[in-house]
GROMACS .gro file of N, CA and C in nm:
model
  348
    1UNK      N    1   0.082  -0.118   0.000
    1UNK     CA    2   0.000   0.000   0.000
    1UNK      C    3   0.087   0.125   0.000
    2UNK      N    4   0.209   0.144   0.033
    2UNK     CA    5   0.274   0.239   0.064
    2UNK      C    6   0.350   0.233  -0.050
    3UNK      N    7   0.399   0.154  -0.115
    3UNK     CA    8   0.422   0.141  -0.244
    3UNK      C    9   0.335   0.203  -0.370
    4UNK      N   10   0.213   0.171  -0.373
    4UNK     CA   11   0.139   0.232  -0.456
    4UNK      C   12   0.112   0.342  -0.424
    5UNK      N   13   0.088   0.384  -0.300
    5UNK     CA   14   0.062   0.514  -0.266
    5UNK      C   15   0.151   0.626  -0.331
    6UNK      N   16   0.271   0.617  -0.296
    6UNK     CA   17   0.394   0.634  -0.318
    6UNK      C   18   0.401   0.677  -0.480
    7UNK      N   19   0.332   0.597  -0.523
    7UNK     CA   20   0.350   0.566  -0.676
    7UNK      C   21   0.269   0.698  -0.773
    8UNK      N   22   0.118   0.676  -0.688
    8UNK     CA   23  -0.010   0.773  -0.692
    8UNK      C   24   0.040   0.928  -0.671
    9UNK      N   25   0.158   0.971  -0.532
    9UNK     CA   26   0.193   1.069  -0.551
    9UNK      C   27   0.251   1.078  -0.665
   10UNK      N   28   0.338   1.060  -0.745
   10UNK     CA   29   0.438   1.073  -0.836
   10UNK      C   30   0.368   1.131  -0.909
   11UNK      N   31   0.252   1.014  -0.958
   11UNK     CA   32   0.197   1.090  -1.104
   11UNK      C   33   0.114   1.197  -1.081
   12UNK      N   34   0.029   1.207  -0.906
   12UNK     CA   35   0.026   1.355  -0.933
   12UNK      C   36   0.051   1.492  -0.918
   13UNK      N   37   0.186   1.451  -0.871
   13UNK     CA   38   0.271   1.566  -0.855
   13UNK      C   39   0.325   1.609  -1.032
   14UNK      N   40   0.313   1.492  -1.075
   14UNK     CA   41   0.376   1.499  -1.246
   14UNK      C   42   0.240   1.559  -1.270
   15UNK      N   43   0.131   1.550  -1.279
   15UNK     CA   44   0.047   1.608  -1.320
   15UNK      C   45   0.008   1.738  -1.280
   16UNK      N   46   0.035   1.809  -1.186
   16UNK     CA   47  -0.013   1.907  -1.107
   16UNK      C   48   0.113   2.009  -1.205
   17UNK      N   49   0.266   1.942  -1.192
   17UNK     CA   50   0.354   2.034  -1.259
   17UNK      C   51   0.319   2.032  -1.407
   18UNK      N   52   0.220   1.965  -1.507
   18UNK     CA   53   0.243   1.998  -1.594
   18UNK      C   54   0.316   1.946  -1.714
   19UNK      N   55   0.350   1.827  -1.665
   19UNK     CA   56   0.509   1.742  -1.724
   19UNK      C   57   0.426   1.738  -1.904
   20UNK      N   58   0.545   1.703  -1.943
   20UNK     CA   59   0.537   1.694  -2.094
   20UNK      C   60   0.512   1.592  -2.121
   21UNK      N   61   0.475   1.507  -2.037
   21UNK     CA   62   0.504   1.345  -2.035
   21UNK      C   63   0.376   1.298  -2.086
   22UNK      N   64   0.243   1.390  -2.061
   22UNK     CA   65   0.098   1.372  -2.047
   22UNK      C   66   0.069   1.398  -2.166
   23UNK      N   67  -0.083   1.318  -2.194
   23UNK     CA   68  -0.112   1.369  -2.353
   23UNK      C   69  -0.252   1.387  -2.320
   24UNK      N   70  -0.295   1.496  -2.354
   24UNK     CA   71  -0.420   1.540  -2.321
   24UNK      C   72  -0.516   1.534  -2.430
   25UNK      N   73  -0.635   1.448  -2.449
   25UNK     CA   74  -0.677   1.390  -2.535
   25UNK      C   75  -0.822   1.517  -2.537
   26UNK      N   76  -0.884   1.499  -2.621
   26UNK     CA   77  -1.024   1.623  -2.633
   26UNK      C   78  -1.127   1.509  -2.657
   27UNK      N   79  -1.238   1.497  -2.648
   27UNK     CA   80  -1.368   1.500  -2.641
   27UNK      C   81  -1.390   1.337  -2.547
   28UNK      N   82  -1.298   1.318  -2.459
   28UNK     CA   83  -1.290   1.237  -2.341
   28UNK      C   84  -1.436   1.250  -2.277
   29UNK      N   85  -1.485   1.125  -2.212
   29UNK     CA   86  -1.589   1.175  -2.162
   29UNK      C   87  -1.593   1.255  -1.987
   30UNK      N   88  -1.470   1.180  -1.930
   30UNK     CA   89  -1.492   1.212  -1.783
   30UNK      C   90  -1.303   1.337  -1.857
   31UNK      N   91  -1.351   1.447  -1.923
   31UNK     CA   92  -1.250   1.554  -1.931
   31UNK      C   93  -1.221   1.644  -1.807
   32UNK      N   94  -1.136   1.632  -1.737
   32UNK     CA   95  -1.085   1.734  -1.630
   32UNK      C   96  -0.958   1.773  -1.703
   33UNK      N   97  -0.947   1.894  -1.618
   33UNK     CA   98  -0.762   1.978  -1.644
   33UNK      C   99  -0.700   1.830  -1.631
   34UNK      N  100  -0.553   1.887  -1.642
   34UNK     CA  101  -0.436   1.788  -1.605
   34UNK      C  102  -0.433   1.804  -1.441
   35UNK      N  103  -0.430   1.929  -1.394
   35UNK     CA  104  -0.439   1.961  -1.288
   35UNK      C  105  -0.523   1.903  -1.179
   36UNK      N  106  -0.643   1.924  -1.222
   36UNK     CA  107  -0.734   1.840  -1.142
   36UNK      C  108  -0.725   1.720  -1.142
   37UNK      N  109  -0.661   1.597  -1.221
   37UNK     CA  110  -0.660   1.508  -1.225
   37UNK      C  111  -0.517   1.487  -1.129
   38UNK      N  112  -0.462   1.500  -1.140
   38UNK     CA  113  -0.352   1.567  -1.046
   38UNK      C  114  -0.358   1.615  -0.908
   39UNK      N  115  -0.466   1.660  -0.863
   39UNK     CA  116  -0.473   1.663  -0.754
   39UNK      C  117  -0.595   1.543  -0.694
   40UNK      N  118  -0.639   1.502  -0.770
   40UNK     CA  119  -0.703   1.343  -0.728
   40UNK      C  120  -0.618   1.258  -0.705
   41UNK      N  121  -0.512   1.229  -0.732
   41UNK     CA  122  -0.401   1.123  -0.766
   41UNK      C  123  -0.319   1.155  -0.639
   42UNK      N  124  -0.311   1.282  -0.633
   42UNK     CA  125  -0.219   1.349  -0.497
   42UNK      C  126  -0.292   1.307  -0.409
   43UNK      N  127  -0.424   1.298  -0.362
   43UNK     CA  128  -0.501   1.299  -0.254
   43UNK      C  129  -0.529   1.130  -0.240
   44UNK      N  130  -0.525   1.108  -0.350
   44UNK     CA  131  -0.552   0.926  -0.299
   44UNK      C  132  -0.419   0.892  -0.277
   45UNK      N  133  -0.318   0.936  -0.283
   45UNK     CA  134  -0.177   0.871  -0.325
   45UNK      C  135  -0.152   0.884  -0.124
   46UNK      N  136  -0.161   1.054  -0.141
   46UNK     CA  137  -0.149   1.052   0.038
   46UNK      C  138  -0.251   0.907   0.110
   47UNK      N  139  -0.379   0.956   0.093
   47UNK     CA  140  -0.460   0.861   0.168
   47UNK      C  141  -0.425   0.695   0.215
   48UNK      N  142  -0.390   0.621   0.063
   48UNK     CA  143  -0.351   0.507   0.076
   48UNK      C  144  -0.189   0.503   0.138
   49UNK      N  145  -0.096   0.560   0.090
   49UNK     CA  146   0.007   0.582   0.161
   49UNK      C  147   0.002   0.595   0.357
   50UNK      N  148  -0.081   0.669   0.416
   50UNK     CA  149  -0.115   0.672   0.498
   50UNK      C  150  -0.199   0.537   0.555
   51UNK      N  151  -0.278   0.492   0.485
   51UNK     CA  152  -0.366   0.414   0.533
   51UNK      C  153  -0.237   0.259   0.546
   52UNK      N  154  -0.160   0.221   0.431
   52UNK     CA  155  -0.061   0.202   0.451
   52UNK      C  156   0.041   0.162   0.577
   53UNK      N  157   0.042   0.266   0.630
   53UNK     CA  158   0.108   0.275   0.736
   53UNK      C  159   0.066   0.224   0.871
   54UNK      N  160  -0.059   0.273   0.871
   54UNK     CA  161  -0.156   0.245   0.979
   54UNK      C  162  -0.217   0.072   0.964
   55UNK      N  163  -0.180  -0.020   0.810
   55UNK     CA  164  -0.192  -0.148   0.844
   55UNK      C  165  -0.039  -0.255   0.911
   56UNK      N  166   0.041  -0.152   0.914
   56UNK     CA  167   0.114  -0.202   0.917
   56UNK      C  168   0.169  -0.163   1.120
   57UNK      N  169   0.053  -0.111   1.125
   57UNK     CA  170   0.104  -0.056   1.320
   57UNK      C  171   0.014  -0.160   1.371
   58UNK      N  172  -0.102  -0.274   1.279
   58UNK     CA  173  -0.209  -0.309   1.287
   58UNK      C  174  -0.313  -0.306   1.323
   59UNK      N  175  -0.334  -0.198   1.329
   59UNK     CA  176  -0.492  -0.127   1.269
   59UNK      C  177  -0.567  -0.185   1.218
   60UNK      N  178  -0.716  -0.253   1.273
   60UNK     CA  179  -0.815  -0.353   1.146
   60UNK      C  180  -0.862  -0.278   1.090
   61UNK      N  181  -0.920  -0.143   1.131
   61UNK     CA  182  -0.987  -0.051   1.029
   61UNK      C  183  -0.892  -0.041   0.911
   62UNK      N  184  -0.768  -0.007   0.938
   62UNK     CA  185  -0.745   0.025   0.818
   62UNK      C  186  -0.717  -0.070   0.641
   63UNK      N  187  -0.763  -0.213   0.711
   63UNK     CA  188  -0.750  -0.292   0.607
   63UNK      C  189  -0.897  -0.274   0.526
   64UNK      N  190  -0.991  -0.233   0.597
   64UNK     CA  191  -1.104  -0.201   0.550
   64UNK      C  192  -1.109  -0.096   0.466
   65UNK      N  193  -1.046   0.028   0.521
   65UNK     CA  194  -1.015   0.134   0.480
   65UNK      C  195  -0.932   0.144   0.312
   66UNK      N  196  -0.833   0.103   0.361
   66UNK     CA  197  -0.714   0.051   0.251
   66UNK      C  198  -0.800   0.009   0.106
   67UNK      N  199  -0.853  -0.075   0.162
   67UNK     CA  200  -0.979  -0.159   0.026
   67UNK      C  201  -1.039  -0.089  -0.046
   68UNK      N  202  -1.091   0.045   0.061
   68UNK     CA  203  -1.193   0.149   0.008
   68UNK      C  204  -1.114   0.196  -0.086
   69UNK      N  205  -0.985   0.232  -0.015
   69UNK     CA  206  -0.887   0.389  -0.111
   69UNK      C  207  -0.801   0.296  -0.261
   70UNK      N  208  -0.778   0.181  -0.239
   70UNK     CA  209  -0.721   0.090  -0.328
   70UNK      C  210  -0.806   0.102  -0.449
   71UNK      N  211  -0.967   0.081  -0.433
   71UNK     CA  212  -1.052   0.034  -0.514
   71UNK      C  213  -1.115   0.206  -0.616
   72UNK      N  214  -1.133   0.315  -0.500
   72UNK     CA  215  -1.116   0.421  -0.567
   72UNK      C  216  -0.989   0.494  -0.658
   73UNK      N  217  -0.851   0.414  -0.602
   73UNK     CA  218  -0.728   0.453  -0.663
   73UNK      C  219  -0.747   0.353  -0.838
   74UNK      N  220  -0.808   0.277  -0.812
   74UNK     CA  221  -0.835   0.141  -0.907
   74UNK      C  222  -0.894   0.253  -1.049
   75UNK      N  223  -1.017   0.305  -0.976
   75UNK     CA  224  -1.109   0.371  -1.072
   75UNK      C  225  -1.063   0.474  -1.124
   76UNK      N  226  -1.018   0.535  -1.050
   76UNK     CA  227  -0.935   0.686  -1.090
   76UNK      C  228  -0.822   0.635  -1.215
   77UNK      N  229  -0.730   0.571  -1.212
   77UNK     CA  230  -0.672   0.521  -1.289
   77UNK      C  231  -0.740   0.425  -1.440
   78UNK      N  232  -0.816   0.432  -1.413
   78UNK     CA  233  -0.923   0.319  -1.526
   78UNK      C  234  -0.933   0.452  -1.600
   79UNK      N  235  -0.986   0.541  -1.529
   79UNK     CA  236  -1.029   0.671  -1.638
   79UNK      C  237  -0.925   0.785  -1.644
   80UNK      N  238  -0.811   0.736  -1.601
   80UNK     CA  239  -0.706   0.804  -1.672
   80UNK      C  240  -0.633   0.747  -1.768
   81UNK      N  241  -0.675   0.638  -1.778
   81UNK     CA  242  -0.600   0.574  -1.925
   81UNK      C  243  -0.579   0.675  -2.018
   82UNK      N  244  -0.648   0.750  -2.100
   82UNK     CA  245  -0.606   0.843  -2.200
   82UNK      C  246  -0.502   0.930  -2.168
   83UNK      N  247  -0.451   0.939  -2.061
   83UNK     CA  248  -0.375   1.041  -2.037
   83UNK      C  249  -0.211   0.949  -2.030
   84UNK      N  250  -0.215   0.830  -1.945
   84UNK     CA  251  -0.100   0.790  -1.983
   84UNK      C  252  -0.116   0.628  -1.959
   85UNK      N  253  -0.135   0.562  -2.070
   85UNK     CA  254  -0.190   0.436  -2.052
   85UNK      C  255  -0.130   0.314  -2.001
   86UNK      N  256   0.012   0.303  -1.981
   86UNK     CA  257   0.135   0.204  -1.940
   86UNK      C  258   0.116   0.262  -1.778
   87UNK      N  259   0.099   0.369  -1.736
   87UNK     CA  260   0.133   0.428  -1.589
   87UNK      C  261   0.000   0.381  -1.534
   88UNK      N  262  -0.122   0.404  -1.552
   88UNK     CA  263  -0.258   0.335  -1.557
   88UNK      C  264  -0.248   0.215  -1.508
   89UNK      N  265  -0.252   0.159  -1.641
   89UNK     CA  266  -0.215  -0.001  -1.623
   89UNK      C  267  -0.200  -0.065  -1.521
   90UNK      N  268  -0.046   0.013  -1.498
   90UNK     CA  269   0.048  -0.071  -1.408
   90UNK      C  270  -0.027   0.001  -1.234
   91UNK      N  271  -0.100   0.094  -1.237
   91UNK     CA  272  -0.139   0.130  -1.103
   91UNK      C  273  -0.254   0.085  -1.069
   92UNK      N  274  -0.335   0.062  -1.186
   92UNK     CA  275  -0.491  -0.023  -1.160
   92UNK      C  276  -0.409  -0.187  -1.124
   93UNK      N  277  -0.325  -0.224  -1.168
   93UNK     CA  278  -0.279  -0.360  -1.148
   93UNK      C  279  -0.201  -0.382  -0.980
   94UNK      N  280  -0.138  -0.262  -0.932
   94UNK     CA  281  -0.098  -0.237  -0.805
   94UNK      C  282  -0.227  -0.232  -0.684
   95UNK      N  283  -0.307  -0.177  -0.720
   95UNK     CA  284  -0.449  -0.129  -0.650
   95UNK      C  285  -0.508  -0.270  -0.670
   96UNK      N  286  -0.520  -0.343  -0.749
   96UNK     CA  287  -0.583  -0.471  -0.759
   96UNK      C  288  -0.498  -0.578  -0.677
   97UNK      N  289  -0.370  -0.545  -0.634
   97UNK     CA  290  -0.312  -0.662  -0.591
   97UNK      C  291  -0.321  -0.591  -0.475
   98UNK      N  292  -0.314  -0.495  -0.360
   98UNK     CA  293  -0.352  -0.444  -0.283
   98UNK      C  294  -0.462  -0.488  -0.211
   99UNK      N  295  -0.582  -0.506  -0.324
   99UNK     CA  296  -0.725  -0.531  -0.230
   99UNK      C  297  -0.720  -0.659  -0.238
  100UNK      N  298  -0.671  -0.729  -0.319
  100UNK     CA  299  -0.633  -0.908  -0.273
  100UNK      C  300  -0.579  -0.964  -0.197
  101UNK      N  301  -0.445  -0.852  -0.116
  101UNK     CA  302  -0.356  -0.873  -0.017
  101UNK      C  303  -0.451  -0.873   0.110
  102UNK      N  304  -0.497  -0.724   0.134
  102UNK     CA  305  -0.533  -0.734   0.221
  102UNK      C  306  -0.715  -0.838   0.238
  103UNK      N  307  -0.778  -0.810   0.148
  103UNK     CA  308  -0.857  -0.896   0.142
  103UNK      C  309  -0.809  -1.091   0.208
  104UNK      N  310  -0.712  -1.101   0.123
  104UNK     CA  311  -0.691  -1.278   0.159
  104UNK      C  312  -0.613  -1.249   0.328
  105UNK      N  313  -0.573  -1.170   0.399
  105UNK     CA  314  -0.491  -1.130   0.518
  105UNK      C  315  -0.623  -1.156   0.609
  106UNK      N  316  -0.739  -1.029   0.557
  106UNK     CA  317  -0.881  -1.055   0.672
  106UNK      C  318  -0.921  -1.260   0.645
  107UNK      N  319  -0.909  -1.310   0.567
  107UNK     CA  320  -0.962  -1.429   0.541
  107UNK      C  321  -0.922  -1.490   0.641
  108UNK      N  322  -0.732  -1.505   0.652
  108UNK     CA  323  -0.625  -1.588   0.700
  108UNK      C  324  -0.684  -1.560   0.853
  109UNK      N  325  -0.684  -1.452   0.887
  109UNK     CA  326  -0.716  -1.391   1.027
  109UNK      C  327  -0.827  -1.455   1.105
  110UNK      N  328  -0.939  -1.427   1.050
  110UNK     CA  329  -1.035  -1.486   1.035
  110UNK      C  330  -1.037  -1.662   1.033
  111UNK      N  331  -0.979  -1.698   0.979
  111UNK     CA  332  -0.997  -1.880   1.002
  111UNK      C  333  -0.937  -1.898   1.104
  112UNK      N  334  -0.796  -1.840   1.113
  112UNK     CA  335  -0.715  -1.851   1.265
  112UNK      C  336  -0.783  -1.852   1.371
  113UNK      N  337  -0.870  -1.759   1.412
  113UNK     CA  338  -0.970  -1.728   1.495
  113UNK      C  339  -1.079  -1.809   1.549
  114UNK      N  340  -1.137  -1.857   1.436
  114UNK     CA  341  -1.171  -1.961   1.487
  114UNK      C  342  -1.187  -2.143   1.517
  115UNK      N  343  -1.021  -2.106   1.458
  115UNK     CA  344  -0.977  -2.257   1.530
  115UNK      C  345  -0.897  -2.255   1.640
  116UNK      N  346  -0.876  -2.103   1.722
  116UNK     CA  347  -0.838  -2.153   1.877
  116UNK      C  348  -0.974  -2.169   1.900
   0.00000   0.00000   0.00000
């Protein structure tokens, strides 16, 4: 989680500056600035990064939590494909292995439990 998080800042700090890196496509249906998209990416990037942290002090909320921000980091990235489609990809594929981690972790927990 802190990994992807991590990751989520990058691109939207790259997005917020503007980078040349971005290709801004026209008659998109979900069209925002670069900017604004950029500061979505910044704000989930903190969130899960944070949330992150807090599974790892072990916190159960935050595996719950984590799932939430993973699965919205998931979507956000689905509909940024036009903008940079390899960076996408690879972050909807991070966010997907995220909510499987912690998802199969509550499972493991859970059976443990009730075989003392």
């Amino acid at each position: 989680m802190i990994f992807g998080g991590a990751m989520a800042i990058f691109e939207g700090i790259a997005a917020i500056a503007h980078d040349g890196l971005f290709l801004t496509t026209r008659h998109y249906v979900f069209e925002f600035s670069l900017a604004g998209w950029g500061w979505i990416h910044l704000i989930l990037g903190i969130i899960l990064l944070l949330a992150g942290c807090a599974v790892l002090s072990g916190a159960v909320w935050a595996r719950y939590f984590g799932v939430a921000i993973a699965g919205l980091g998931a979507i956000a990235n689905f509909l940024w494909l036009p903008y940079y489609p390899l960076w996408a990809l690879v972050l909807i594929a991070v966010n997907l292995f995220i909510i499987w981690a912690l998802c199969t972790g509550m499972h493991r927990e859970a059976d443990a439990a009730t075989v003392h």
